[in-house]
Coordinates of C-alpha atoms and ligand atoms in Angstrom, one line a residue:
M13 CA -53.3 303.5 71.4
R14 CA -51.5 300.1 71.7
I15 CA -52.5 297.7 69.0
I16 CA -51.5 294.1 68.1
L17 CA -52.0 292.8 64.6
L18 CA -52.4 289.1 64.3
G19 CA -52.8 287.0 61.1
P20 CA -51.1 284.6 58.8
P21 CA -48.2 285.6 56.5
G22 CA -49.6 287.7 53.7
A23 CA -52.8 288.7 55.5
G24 CA -51.9 292.3 55.2
K25 CA -50.5 293.1 58.7
G26 CA -47.7 295.2 57.3
T27 CA -49.9 297.0 54.8
Q28 CA -52.5 297.9 57.5
A29 CA -49.9 298.7 60.1
K30 CA -48.4 301.4 57.8
I31 CA -51.8 302.9 57.2
I32 CA -52.7 303.0 60.9
S33 CA -49.3 304.4 61.7
E34 CA -49.8 307.3 59.4
R35 CA -53.3 307.9 60.5
F36 CA -52.7 307.7 64.3
G37 CA -49.1 308.9 64.4
I38 CA -47.8 305.9 66.3
P39 CA -44.9 303.6 65.2
Q40 CA -45.2 300.3 63.4
I41 CA -43.1 297.7 65.2
S42 CA -42.5 294.8 62.8
T43 CA -40.3 292.1 64.3
G44 CA -39.7 290.7 60.8
D45 CA -38.4 294.1 59.7
I46 CA -36.1 294.4 62.7
L47 CA -34.7 290.9 62.2
R48 CA -34.2 291.5 58.4
K49 CA -32.3 294.7 59.2
A50 CA -30.2 292.8 61.7
I51 CA -29.3 290.3 59.1
Q52 CA -28.5 293.0 56.6
E53 CA -26.2 294.7 59.1
Q54 CA -24.7 291.4 60.1
T55 CA -25.2 291.9 63.8
D56 CA -25.0 289.1 66.3
L57 CA -28.9 289.0 66.4
G58 CA -28.9 288.8 62.6
R59 CA -26.5 285.9 62.6
R60 CA -28.5 284.0 65.1
A61 CA -31.9 284.7 63.4
K62 CA -30.9 284.1 59.7
A63 CA -31.2 280.3 59.5
F64 CA -34.6 280.2 61.2
M65 CA -35.9 282.9 58.9
D66 CA -34.5 281.4 55.7
N67 CA -36.3 278.1 56.6
G68 CA -39.6 279.8 57.5
Q69 CA -39.3 278.8 61.1
L70 CA -39.8 281.1 64.1
V71 CA -36.8 282.8 65.7
P72 CA -36.5 281.6 69.3
D73 CA -38.9 283.4 71.7
D74 CA -36.2 284.8 74.0
L75 CA -34.4 286.6 71.1
V76 CA -37.7 288.1 69.9
T77 CA -39.2 289.1 73.2
G78 CA -35.9 290.8 74.1
I79 CA -36.0 292.9 71.0
V80 CA -39.6 294.0 71.5
H81 CA -39.1 294.7 75.2
D82 CA -36.2 297.1 74.3
R83 CA -38.1 298.7 71.4
L84 CA -41.2 299.4 73.5
A85 CA -39.0 301.4 76.0
E86 CA -38.1 303.9 73.3
P87 CA -39.6 307.4 73.6
D88 CA -41.6 307.2 70.3
C89 CA -43.7 304.4 71.8
S90 CA -45.0 306.5 74.7
R91 CA -48.2 307.4 72.9
G92 CA -48.8 303.9 71.6
Y93 CA -47.6 301.5 68.8
I94 CA -48.7 298.9 66.4
L95 CA -47.1 295.4 66.9
D96 CA -46.9 293.8 63.5
G97 CA -45.9 290.1 63.6
F98 CA -45.5 289.9 67.4
P99 CA -46.6 288.0 69.4
R100 CA -46.4 284.8 67.3
T101 CA -46.5 282.3 70.1
L102 CA -48.3 281.9 73.4
A103 CA -45.0 282.3 75.3
Q104 CA -44.4 285.7 73.5
A105 CA -47.9 286.8 74.3
E106 CA -47.4 286.0 78.0
A107 CA -44.0 287.7 78.0
L108 CA -45.6 290.8 76.5
T109 CA -48.4 290.9 79.1
E110 CA -45.8 290.5 81.8
S111 CA -43.6 293.4 80.5
L112 CA -46.7 295.7 80.1
K113 CA -47.7 295.1 83.7
G114 CA -47.6 298.3 85.6
Q115 CA -48.1 300.3 82.5
R116 CA -51.6 301.9 82.4
G117 CA -54.0 299.9 80.4
G118 CA -51.8 297.5 78.4
I119 CA -52.9 296.6 74.9
D120 CA -56.1 298.3 73.7
F121 CA -56.9 296.2 70.6
V122 CA -55.9 292.8 69.2
I123 CA -56.9 292.9 65.5
D124 CA -56.8 289.5 63.9
I125 CA -56.6 289.8 60.1
R126 CA -58.1 286.5 59.1
A127 CA -57.7 285.2 55.6
D128 CA -58.0 282.1 53.5
L129 CA -54.5 280.6 53.3
S130 CA -54.9 279.3 49.8
R131 CA -55.3 282.8 48.4
L132 CA -52.3 284.1 50.3
V133 CA -49.7 282.3 48.3
K134 CA -50.2 284.6 45.4
R135 CA -50.0 287.6 47.6
L136 CA -46.7 286.5 49.0
T137 CA -45.0 285.4 45.8
G138 CA -46.0 288.7 44.2
R139 CA -45.0 290.8 47.2
R140 CA -42.2 293.4 46.4
L141 CA -40.6 295.7 48.9
C142 CA -38.6 298.9 48.6
K143 CA -34.9 298.3 49.6
N144 CA -34.8 301.9 50.8
C145 CA -38.1 302.7 52.6
Q146 CA -39.6 299.2 53.0
Q147 CA -42.9 300.3 51.2
M148 CA -44.9 297.3 50.2
Y149 CA -46.2 296.6 46.7
H150 CA -47.7 293.7 44.8
E151 CA -46.8 292.8 41.2
E152 CA -50.5 292.5 40.3
F153 CA -52.6 293.9 43.2
N154 CA -50.6 297.1 43.9
P155 CA -48.0 297.6 41.2
T156 CA -45.5 300.5 41.1
K157 CA -45.9 303.1 38.3
M158 CA -42.5 302.2 37.0
K159 CA -41.5 298.5 37.2
G160 CA -39.0 297.7 40.0
V161 CA -38.9 301.3 41.2
C162 CA -40.6 302.6 44.5
D163 CA -43.3 305.2 43.8
K164 CA -42.6 306.9 47.2
C165 CA -38.8 307.3 47.2
G166 CA -37.4 305.9 43.9
G167 CA -35.7 303.0 45.7
E168 CA -35.1 299.7 44.1
L169 CA -37.7 296.9 44.8
Y170 CA -36.7 293.4 46.0
Q171 CA -38.4 290.1 46.7
R172 CA -38.0 288.6 50.2
E173 CA -36.0 285.4 50.2
D174 CA -38.7 283.6 52.3
D175 CA -41.5 284.5 49.8
T176 CA -40.9 281.3 47.8
E177 CA -43.7 278.7 47.5
E178 CA -41.7 276.1 49.5
T179 CA -41.0 278.4 52.4
I180 CA -44.5 279.9 52.4
V181 CA -46.0 276.5 53.0
R182 CA -43.7 276.0 56.0
R183 CA -44.6 279.5 57.3
F184 CA -48.3 278.6 57.0
D185 CA -47.7 275.4 59.0
V186 CA -45.9 277.4 61.7
Y187 CA -48.7 279.9 61.8
E188 CA -51.4 277.3 62.1
S189 CA -49.6 275.5 64.9
Q190 CA -49.8 278.7 67.1
A191 CA -52.9 280.6 65.9
R192 CA -55.5 279.0 68.0
A193 CA -53.6 279.3 71.3
L194 CA -53.0 283.0 70.6
E195 CA -56.6 283.6 69.6
S196 CA -57.9 282.0 72.8
F197 CA -55.4 283.9 74.9
Y198 CA -56.6 287.2 73.6
A199 CA -60.3 286.3 73.2
S200 CA -60.5 286.0 77.0
S201 CA -59.1 289.6 77.4
G202 CA -62.1 291.2 75.6
K203 CA -59.7 293.0 73.3
Y204 CA -59.8 290.5 70.4
R205 CA -61.4 291.7 67.1
P206 CA -61.3 289.6 63.9
V207 CA -61.5 291.3 60.5
N208 CA -61.9 289.9 57.1
G209 CA -58.5 290.1 55.4
D210 CA -59.7 288.6 52.1
L211 CA -61.3 291.9 51.2
P212 CA -59.4 294.6 49.2
V213 CA -56.9 296.7 51.1
D214 CA -59.2 299.8 51.5
Q215 CA -62.1 297.6 52.8
V216 CA -59.9 296.0 55.4
T217 CA -58.8 299.4 56.4
R218 CA -62.4 300.5 56.8
E219 CA -63.1 297.5 59.1
V220 CA -59.9 298.3 61.1
F221 CA -60.7 302.0 61.5
A222 CA -64.3 301.2 62.6
I223 CA -62.8 299.2 65.4
L224 CA -60.1 301.7 66.4
N225 CA -62.5 304.7 66.3
H226 CA -65.2 302.9 68.3
Ligands
LIG314 P1 -48.1 290.5 56.1 O1 -47.4 291.7 56.7 O2 -49.4 290.1 56.9 O3 -47.3 289.4 55.8 P2 -48.3 292.3 53.8 O4 -49.0 293.5 54.3 O5 -46.9 292.3 53.5 O6 -48.7 291.0 54.7 O7 -49.1 291.9 52.4 C1 -48.6 290.8 51.6 C2 -48.8 291.2 50.1 O8 -50.2 291.3 49.8 C3 -48.2 292.6 49.7 O9 -47.6 292.5 48.4 C4 -49.4 293.5 49.8 O10 -49.2 294.6 48.9 C5 -50.6 292.6 49.4 N1 -51.8 292.8 50.1 C6 -51.9 293.2 51.4 N2 -53.2 293.3 51.8 C7 -53.9 293.0 50.7 C8 -55.4 292.8 50.4 N3 -56.3 293.1 51.3 N4 -55.7 292.5 49.1 C9 -54.8 292.2 48.2 N5 -53.4 292.3 48.4 C10 -53.0 292.7 49.6
LIG315 P1 -42.6 288.6 58.9 O1 -41.8 289.7 58.3 O2 -43.5 289.0 60.0 O3 -43.3 287.8 57.8 O4 -41.6 287.6 59.6 C1 -40.5 287.0 58.8 C2 -39.8 285.9 59.6 O5 -39.2 286.6 60.8 C3 -40.7 284.8 60.2 O6 -40.9 283.8 59.3 C4 -39.8 284.4 61.4 O7 -38.7 283.6 61.0 C5 -39.2 285.8 61.9 N1 -40.1 286.4 62.9 C6 -40.8 287.6 62.8 N2 -41.5 287.9 63.9 C7 -41.3 286.8 64.7 C8 -41.7 286.5 66.0 N3 -42.6 287.3 66.7 N4 -41.3 285.4 66.6 C9 -40.5 284.5 66.0 N5 -40.0 284.8 64.7 C10 -40.4 285.9 64.1

């Protein structure tokens, strides 16, 4: 199954992608995670992406589409995948459609996790991640048993540099400038399914699974 997760920063794409990945045994492909890893490892890609990410801007399309094209060619994607945070622009969506041409079926579902932006600031400022396994937590909505320590692997938690109020506002603007074009691109494909991301995590998961199991 090939799935795209759309939605604003903080909507719960990463959270739901991890749950779908475990349930269906397909990889989560998060362009944000790939880019953050490149920055951490100080690769050429990381050096080129860093300033855009720190400012809450999108990394240029050609860099990102190249990463995804290569990643989708890896063997673990043969049974499907979940794209989390890609595509983010119409040009990326068109490039993806182009690169999937010739592959049986293309994308099966485009799930748009819709949410009220005003409520997402709190989700993002409270987001914490494990340095080791990237598991997601929230200081209030999904805290770890021991403060600052990952429940899963004991790794240390950290806060993303772009999860500050100032950068969040910029990321919302970027999202809003692209969202409608992406929605209409996929709405015409018949694969587009909106879900209510304002609900608690397990209720969003229920909506998502109802779509995937249909
Ligand atoms: P995205 O990948 O869309 O940016 P995340 O999955 O990283 O969003 O979620 C952002 C933060 O909000 C995380 O701290 C996560 O634990 C929390 N979160 C995710 N979904 C929900 C939800 N439905 N209700 C409350 N908190 C949520
Ligand atoms: P995310 O982890 O999805 O919140 O993404 C964090 C940051 O990575 C974004 O604010 C962008 O700077 C960059 N990024 C992630 N995915 C993309 C994408 N598909 N296109 C452009 N930039 C991206």
